[in-house]
């Protein structure tokens, strides 16, 4: 389709190719465009798109920035209506989505006509994984996506290696809690938790041989820090090569019991580029797991339910999984899902150029209290019918053909980790104090701090310890 096609023909094409289409769009004023850039786009960039910056997260949480962003978009929806809002940013026009139906339509219509490989993603991710599926054109995407789907067992609720992963998690969590609670009392913060979490990640992804390889995690993090700057920083070819060479040794070894062993043995997909994404994406998984712990500590009845579930020692923990999904709804780790229009089109008399961006700001849909009375509360039941609800705009893992291929693995590993913690210790959230009736829209995982205490001998039946939430 070209920009010279008549609006009627374009709309007809859209209606034929998909269930729904953009019937109309609105055009934002310059002032509103600047407001969106300063309230939404700039903070996302400052907080770090590929690796979070602790100082920026602290600042964002202090100002509850995501709530400001939600309020702005609600105001724009009242002003312009809920059709996509065109932000005429020079060199990078963007359609900002304001209706869940449009979220559903765009995600179900990816990668064509809404490409996943946007300019910003290419610029950022090429610092560490230039051939990753996320930034691949459709022909390469078709080759690379199965690598992830097989290794991460995308279609299976319980990964075939779940029992092995449970052992790893139990060992590593027992390691930090036994050490922390010596004297029957201690604290759990992000530094302690994340050290154990990344040992789990390396054992799950690379095998036990990777357990002590903190240098590899640091290498990924250095590349991620450069990736935060996207176009603004030159690629460090030397660092990238050193990281890939190191990773290749693990890929070739494919230690039994690891995700690498579960992956297809195909070299033509550039496994290093694919696996770099796993090492990177397990960081937000840890963040979300830790925030779920904060949610459970704030809701004693849900904590009791999760602890009862943990006492069954099963790999499938359905309730705890829904708690993790709630944490991802309340504090999505991917606040911006981006797409790029692959064909010029004309909607509502406006030419939309090829390459126009589409921005789905997930906190807006996840926390839209004008549509949803429980928006700022924890309500695990929301997720009883699945972990992607695009028709409601609830898409922590995205949706459609580019849905996160770890959308089953993440809840599995997170719920096993939570079970390992709460079956061993009583927890109390020391900071920040959360109000369960109105949870903050921004929560900084770096500053979460729990008091932990020994549970009585049979942890699964414990109801309280030393005044702590159990
Ligand atoms: C809290 C945890 C995670 C969340 C919320 C999450 C969410 C997402 C989202 C929103 C996307 C973007 C899809 C799109 O553009 O529409 C994505 C893509 C992807 N994620 Fe995750 N993810 C998580 C963890 C993981 C983990 C642990 C892995 C691997 C072990 C992983 C592997 C991938 C891959 C390979 C893609 C690209 C998929 C494609 O383009 O086809 N993710 N994820």
PDB file of C-alpha atoms and ligand atoms in Angstrom, residues 107 110 116 121 132-135 141 145 148 152 205 259 274 277-279 281-282 284-286 288 324 328 332-334 337-339 395-399 401-407 409-410, ligand 1:
ATOM      1  CA  UNK A 107      -0.277  -6.945  18.766  1.00  0.00           C
ATOM      2  CA  UNK A 110       2.576  -8.086  14.259  1.00  0.00           C
ATOM      3  CA  UNK A 116       8.508  -5.504  16.133  1.00  0.00           C
ATOM      4  CA  UNK A 121      15.039  -1.309  19.538  1.00  0.00           C
ATOM      5  CA  UNK A 132      18.169 -11.211  18.164  1.00  0.00           C
ATOM      6  CA  UNK A 133      14.664 -12.239  17.106  1.00  0.00           C
ATOM      7  CA  UNK A 134      13.226  -9.037  18.606  1.00  0.00           C
ATOM      8  CA  UNK A 135      14.995  -6.917  16.017  1.00  0.00           C
ATOM      9  CA  UNK A 141      12.257 -13.918  12.617  1.00  0.00           C
ATOM     10  CA  UNK A 145      11.795 -17.585  16.942  1.00  0.00           C
ATOM     11  CA  UNK A 148      13.450 -19.585  21.807  1.00  0.00           C
ATOM     12  CA  UNK A 152      11.922 -21.928  26.788  1.00  0.00           C
ATOM     13  CA  UNK A 205      20.544 -20.863  31.466  1.00  0.00           C
ATOM     14  CA  UNK A 259      18.143 -24.109  28.869  1.00  0.00           C
ATOM     15  CA  UNK A 274      19.531 -15.121  21.193  1.00  0.00           C
ATOM     16  CA  UNK A 277      18.454 -11.737  25.542  1.00  0.00           C
ATOM     17  CA  UNK A 278      17.782 -14.489  28.097  1.00  0.00           C
ATOM     18  CA  UNK A 279      20.587 -13.306  30.377  1.00  0.00           C
ATOM     19  CA  UNK A 281      15.565 -10.598  30.480  1.00  0.00           C
ATOM     20  CA  UNK A 282      16.073 -12.601  33.646  1.00  0.00           C
ATOM     21  CA  UNK A 284      13.412  -7.931  35.079  1.00  0.00           C
ATOM     22  CA  UNK A 285      12.169 -11.384  36.074  1.00  0.00           C
ATOM     23  CA  UNK A 286      14.085 -11.056  39.341  1.00  0.00           C
ATOM     24  CA  UNK A 288       9.184  -8.694  39.357  1.00  0.00           C
ATOM     25  CA  UNK A 324       3.495 -12.640  39.962  1.00  0.00           C
ATOM     26  CA  UNK A 328       3.637  -7.368  36.453  1.00  0.00           C
ATOM     27  CA  UNK A 332       5.108  -3.730  34.224  1.00  0.00           C
ATOM     28  CA  UNK A 333       8.781  -4.344  33.494  1.00  0.00           C
ATOM     29  CA  UNK A 334       8.241  -3.458  29.823  1.00  0.00           C
ATOM     30  CA  UNK A 337       5.782  -1.959  23.735  1.00  0.00           C
ATOM     31  CA  UNK A 338       6.869  -0.499  20.417  1.00  0.00           C
ATOM     32  CA  UNK A 339       5.875  -1.226  16.849  1.00  0.00           C
ATOM     33  CA  UNK A 395      -0.184  -7.329  28.266  1.00  0.00           C
ATOM     34  CA  UNK A 396       2.849  -7.720  30.574  1.00  0.00           C
ATOM     35  CA  UNK A 397       4.298 -10.252  28.109  1.00  0.00           C
ATOM     36  CA  UNK A 398       2.838  -8.584  25.019  1.00  0.00           C
ATOM     37  CA  UNK A 399       0.550 -10.794  22.879  1.00  0.00           C
ATOM     38  CA  UNK A 401       2.989 -13.928  17.442  1.00  0.00           C
ATOM     39  CA  UNK A 402       5.745 -11.890  19.147  1.00  0.00           C
ATOM     40  CA  UNK A 403       4.523 -12.631  22.668  1.00  0.00           C
ATOM     41  CA  UNK A 404       7.416 -13.155  25.065  1.00  0.00           C
ATOM     42  CA  UNK A 405       8.462 -16.777  24.488  1.00  0.00           C
ATOM     43  CA  UNK A 406       9.170 -17.046  28.231  1.00  0.00           C
ATOM     44  CA  UNK A 407       5.611 -16.141  29.221  1.00  0.00           C
ATOM     45  CA  UNK A 409       8.755 -20.010  32.074  1.00  0.00           C
ATOM     46  CA  UNK A 410       8.863 -16.667  33.920  1.00  0.00           C
TER      47      UNK A 410
HETATM   48  C1  LIG B   1       9.405 -10.275  33.911  1.00  0.00           C
HETATM   49  C2  LIG B   1       9.836 -11.036  32.932  1.00  0.00           C
HETATM   50  C3  LIG B   1       9.585 -10.777  31.489  1.00  0.00           C
HETATM   51  C4  LIG B   1       8.652  -9.971  30.919  1.00  0.00           C
HETATM   52  C5  LIG B   1       7.598  -9.113  31.600  1.00  0.00           C
HETATM   53  C6  LIG B   1       8.842 -10.063  29.499  1.00  0.00           C
HETATM   54  C7  LIG B   1       8.102  -9.361  28.580  1.00  0.00           C
HETATM   55  C8  LIG B   1       8.406  -9.319  27.234  1.00  0.00           C
HETATM   56  C9  LIG B   1       7.804  -8.406  26.310  1.00  0.00           C
HETATM   57  C10 LIG B   1       6.748  -7.363  26.645  1.00  0.00           C
HETATM   58  C11 LIG B   1       8.368  -8.651  25.110  1.00  0.00           C
HETATM   59  C12 LIG B   1       8.154  -7.836  23.862  1.00  0.00           C
HETATM   60  C13 LIG B   1       7.299  -8.462  22.901  1.00  0.00           C
HETATM   61  C14 LIG B   1       6.848  -7.454  21.896  1.00  0.00           C
HETATM   62  O1  LIG B   1       7.635  -6.636  21.377  1.00  0.00           O
HETATM   63  O2  LIG B   1       5.677  -7.496  21.626  1.00  0.00           O
HETATM   64  C15 LIG B   1       9.305  -9.740  25.272  1.00  0.00           C
HETATM   65  C16 LIG B   1      10.043 -10.293  24.260  1.00  0.00           C
HETATM   66  C17 LIG B   1      10.911 -11.325  24.415  1.00  0.00           C
HETATM   67  N1  LIG B   1      11.240 -11.946  25.598  1.00  0.00           N
HETATM   68 FE1  LIG B   1      10.470 -11.550  27.402  1.00  0.00          FE
HETATM   69  N2  LIG B   1       9.861 -10.933  29.236  1.00  0.00           N
HETATM   70  C18 LIG B   1      10.342 -11.394  30.421  1.00  0.00           C
HETATM   71  C19 LIG B   1      11.362 -12.292  30.616  1.00  0.00           C
HETATM   72  C20 LIG B   1      11.951 -13.005  29.605  1.00  0.00           C
HETATM   73  C21 LIG B   1      12.899 -14.067  29.801  1.00  0.00           C
HETATM   74  C22 LIG B   1      13.358 -14.579  31.164  1.00  0.00           C
HETATM   75  C23 LIG B   1      13.288 -14.485  28.566  1.00  0.00           C
HETATM   76  C24 LIG B   1      14.225 -15.589  28.193  1.00  0.00           C
HETATM   77  C25 LIG B   1      14.679 -16.506  29.012  1.00  0.00           C
HETATM   78  C26 LIG B   1      12.590 -13.680  27.593  1.00  0.00           C
HETATM   79  C27 LIG B   1      12.729 -13.783  26.238  1.00  0.00           C
HETATM   80  C28 LIG B   1      12.153 -12.923  25.332  1.00  0.00           C
HETATM   81  C29 LIG B   1      12.438 -12.941  23.904  1.00  0.00           C
HETATM   82  C30 LIG B   1      13.403 -13.884  23.180  1.00  0.00           C
HETATM   83  C31 LIG B   1      11.661 -11.948  23.334  1.00  0.00           C
HETATM   84  C32 LIG B   1      11.546 -11.599  21.857  1.00  0.00           C
HETATM   85  C33 LIG B   1      10.340 -12.313  21.270  1.00  0.00           C
HETATM   86  C34 LIG B   1      10.050 -11.996  19.817  1.00  0.00           C
HETATM   87  O3  LIG B   1      10.338 -10.880  19.375  1.00  0.00           O
HETATM   88  O4  LIG B   1       9.533 -12.885  19.135  1.00  0.00           O
HETATM   89  N3  LIG B   1      11.785 -12.803  28.265  1.00  0.00           N
HETATM   90  N4  LIG B   1       9.313 -10.122  26.578  1.00  0.00           N
END
